[in-house]
Amino acid sequence: MALAAVPGDGGATQGILRRQALRESAARTYARALPIVPVRARGMTVEGADGRRYLDCLSGAGALALGHNHPVVLDAIRAVLDSEAPLQVLDLATPVKDAFTDELFATLPPGLASSARVQFCGPAGTDAVEAALKLVRTATGRDGLLAFSGAYHGMTAGALAASGGAPADGVMAAGVAAADVTRLPFPYDYRCPFGVGGERGAELAAHWAEKLLDDPKGGAPHPAGMILEPVQGEGGVIPAPDGWLRRMREITAARSVPLIADEVQTGVGRTGAFWAVDHSGVEPDVMVLSKAIGGGLPLAVVVYREDLDVWPPGAHAGTFRGNQLAMAAGAATLAHVRQNNLAERAATVGGRMLERLRRFAAGRPQIGDVRGRGLMIGVELVAPEAGFATGAGVAPTGAGPVANPDHEEAPGGTTPYEASPCEASRYEASPGGGAPYEASPGGGAPCADAVCTAAPPAAPALAAAVQQECLRRGLIVELGGRHGAVIRLLPPLTITDEQTEAVLDRLTDALDASIRTAGTHSRELPPTAAPFVPPSTGDHR
């Protein structure tokens, strides 16, 4: 559908940006890297006050599963407005709320949905995280929490304490009880915390968690819960291996530790399944949901097993937990994604994007890793000229892990897990000569027991340059990862094939332009396939 024309007015745009800089908090983020003033939006297209149009791969940080102003969402909102129904009702029962709850439960993992309770929270995902932490502490009578390196769960006190970035840039939120949080290693194949990567790295991470819990001197008393993201988003788009996730479920279930899955960004089809835990078959005790469940409007809930529902009335409340417009928009979004198999399409389109980006990365050492799941994709940029650590069994070129002939069997002889992607790697059969490990999300060969090279340093300046080159070409992308060196793509699930190719064309062109300008390439780059073409003014570019 075509957008109405917007007269170009660069002067007005600059005036708005200047006033924002003068009057808004220094904590603003996106506005610093994306100096645009959106005035129209439809689907994946955003139009600025100056008349320029962009393809939006930010999607409200993943909140817009159907893109901007999707007709089914607008129709649902208009229906509530035209009905003269109350727009805010605290936690009173309404037909709109009932319809949303029905649709939500229809999508949940069956074992959880059959006996679940839902708590409507304040409208942000971070409040739902706070509710989940409060819930498991109330239900278990315990205080401690298990969380993971690289995690991001929100900006309120408890959520920030559980996040791997706390304290962030030297800023600690008041009242953060970080002492109650035990940090565990998250399987990050490209920068494995154990220096081995692949199956061995995932197994060691699981082994670490299990032994820490069972060690009376390990410093982690019996915790109230474990919280994790099935795909770390802000941490750099790092998918948890399915086998590792199943092992976390086994470890927590055996010790009566509630497992909390933070699906704020991964939910509603984003990763190629309706919920990211569906890939592994894991059914958590608690699910934290927000972003896309509100159809682009603020909404957050916690869904959990009924036996955890022990808190008294008013134990967690909030004025805006009865947002009727968000519930109507959310119900319409959930139904549209489910009925039109958009999660399956996200898996297909995301797989194609990963394949093309991995082909593009070959011969470009500045692209350290390409990974993701569904339409949640990350491109990690590095500074290869800084060199690589070398040693026995480690390749000096940084081409990825090499087979370790002296690998041992996994601790305890347990079954190995599916590996995450490891580009340009070589693999052996599984320990003991068994069948090779399963493939990682997004395709590609799995990593066996391997010793990884030391990954090159992150290149945040290069990533920032790529983001700006993308913007110049009419493409909005986000940065993330440990050092802000990961280009993140979160396009709407409604992205067309033509838009997919346009996104990839603009991104790859921006990458090559930034690499050349920065002078960071360490070898001859292949010529670009075609010269840069300015953004189209059509309805989908």
CSV table of C-alpha atoms in Angstrom, one decimal, residues 30 34 43-46 55-68 152 229 231-239 263-272 276 291-292 346 349-350 353-354 357 371-379 467 470 475-481 486-496 499-500 503-504 507:
chain,number,residue,atom,x,y,z
A,30,TYR,CA,18.2,5.5,19.2
A,34,LEU,CA,19.3,7.5,13.8
A,43,GLY,CA,4.5,-2.2,6.8
A,44,MET,CA,8.3,-2.1,6.6
A,45,THR,CA,8.5,1.4,5.2
A,46,VAL,CA,9.1,4.5,7.3
A,55,LEU,CA,13.3,0.0,5.2
A,56,ASP,CA,12.9,-0.6,8.9
A,57,CYS,CA,14.9,-3.5,10.3
A,58,LEU,CA,14.5,-2.2,13.8
A,59,SER,CA,10.7,-2.8,14.1
A,60,GLY,CA,10.4,-1.0,17.4
A,61,ALA,CA,13.1,-3.2,18.8
A,62,GLY,CA,11.1,-6.2,17.7
A,63,ALA,CA,7.7,-5.0,19.0
A,64,LEU,CA,6.2,-4.7,15.5
A,65,ALA,CA,5.7,-8.3,14.4
A,66,LEU,CA,3.5,-7.2,11.5
A,67,GLY,CA,5.3,-4.0,10.8
A,68,HIS,CA,3.9,-0.5,11.0
A,152,TYR,CA,19.5,-8.4,29.0
A,229,GLU,CA,16.8,-15.9,26.9
A,231,VAL,CA,18.2,-16.2,22.0
A,232,GLN,CA,20.2,-13.4,23.6
A,233,GLY,CA,19.2,-10.2,21.7
A,234,GLU,CA,21.0,-7.3,23.2
A,235,GLY,CA,23.8,-9.6,24.0
A,236,GLY,CA,24.6,-10.0,20.3
A,237,VAL,CA,21.9,-12.3,18.7
A,238,ILE,CA,23.2,-15.5,20.3
A,239,PRO,CA,20.9,-18.5,19.9
A,263,GLU,CA,10.6,-14.3,25.5
A,264,VAL,CA,10.1,-10.5,25.4
A,265,GLN,CA,12.0,-10.1,22.1
A,266,THR,CA,12.0,-13.7,20.8
A,267,GLY,CA,8.3,-14.3,20.9
A,268,VAL,CA,5.4,-14.2,18.4
A,269,GLY,CA,7.2,-16.0,15.5
A,270,ARG,CA,10.4,-13.9,15.6
A,271,THR,CA,12.8,-16.9,15.6
A,272,GLY,CA,10.9,-19.2,13.2
A,276,ALA,CA,11.7,-19.6,20.8
A,291,LYS,CA,6.9,-6.3,22.8
A,292,ALA,CA,5.1,-8.0,19.9
A,346,ALA,CA,10.2,-16.2,9.3
A,349,VAL,CA,13.2,-16.0,4.9
A,350,GLY,CA,15.7,-15.9,7.8
A,353,MET,CA,19.2,-14.2,4.7
A,354,LEU,CA,21.7,-16.1,6.8
A,357,LEU,CA,25.2,-13.1,4.4
A,371,ARG,CA,24.3,-16.0,13.2
A,372,GLY,CA,20.7,-15.9,14.2
A,373,ARG,CA,17.4,-17.7,14.2
A,374,GLY,CA,14.5,-16.8,12.0
A,375,LEU,CA,14.2,-13.1,11.5
A,376,MET,CA,16.5,-12.3,14.4
A,377,ILE,CA,19.9,-12.0,12.8
A,378,GLY,CA,23.3,-10.7,13.9
A,379,VAL,CA,26.5,-9.8,12.0
A,467,GLN,CA,24.9,1.7,10.7
A,470,CYS,CA,22.9,1.8,6.0
A,475,LEU,CA,18.0,1.1,5.8
A,476,ILE,CA,17.5,1.2,9.5
A,477,VAL,CA,19.5,-1.3,11.6
A,478,GLU,CA,20.3,-1.7,15.3
A,479,LEU,CA,23.6,-2.3,17.0
A,480,GLY,CA,24.1,-4.7,19.9
A,481,GLY,CA,26.5,-7.2,21.3
A,486,VAL,CA,26.9,-6.6,16.1
A,487,ILE,CA,24.7,-5.4,13.3
A,488,ARG,CA,21.2,-6.6,14.3
A,489,LEU,CA,18.3,-7.2,11.9
A,490,LEU,CA,14.8,-7.5,13.2
A,491,PRO,CA,12.6,-7.0,10.2
A,492,PRO,CA,8.8,-7.6,10.5
A,493,LEU,CA,7.5,-11.1,9.8
A,494,THR,CA,5.6,-9.6,6.9
A,495,ILE,CA,8.8,-8.7,4.9
A,496,THR,CA,8.4,-9.6,1.2
A,499,GLN,CA,12.2,-6.3,0.5
A,500,THR,CA,14.4,-9.1,1.7
A,503,VAL,CA,17.7,-5.2,2.7
A,504,LEU,CA,20.6,-7.5,1.9
A,507,LEU,CA,23.4,-3.9,4.0
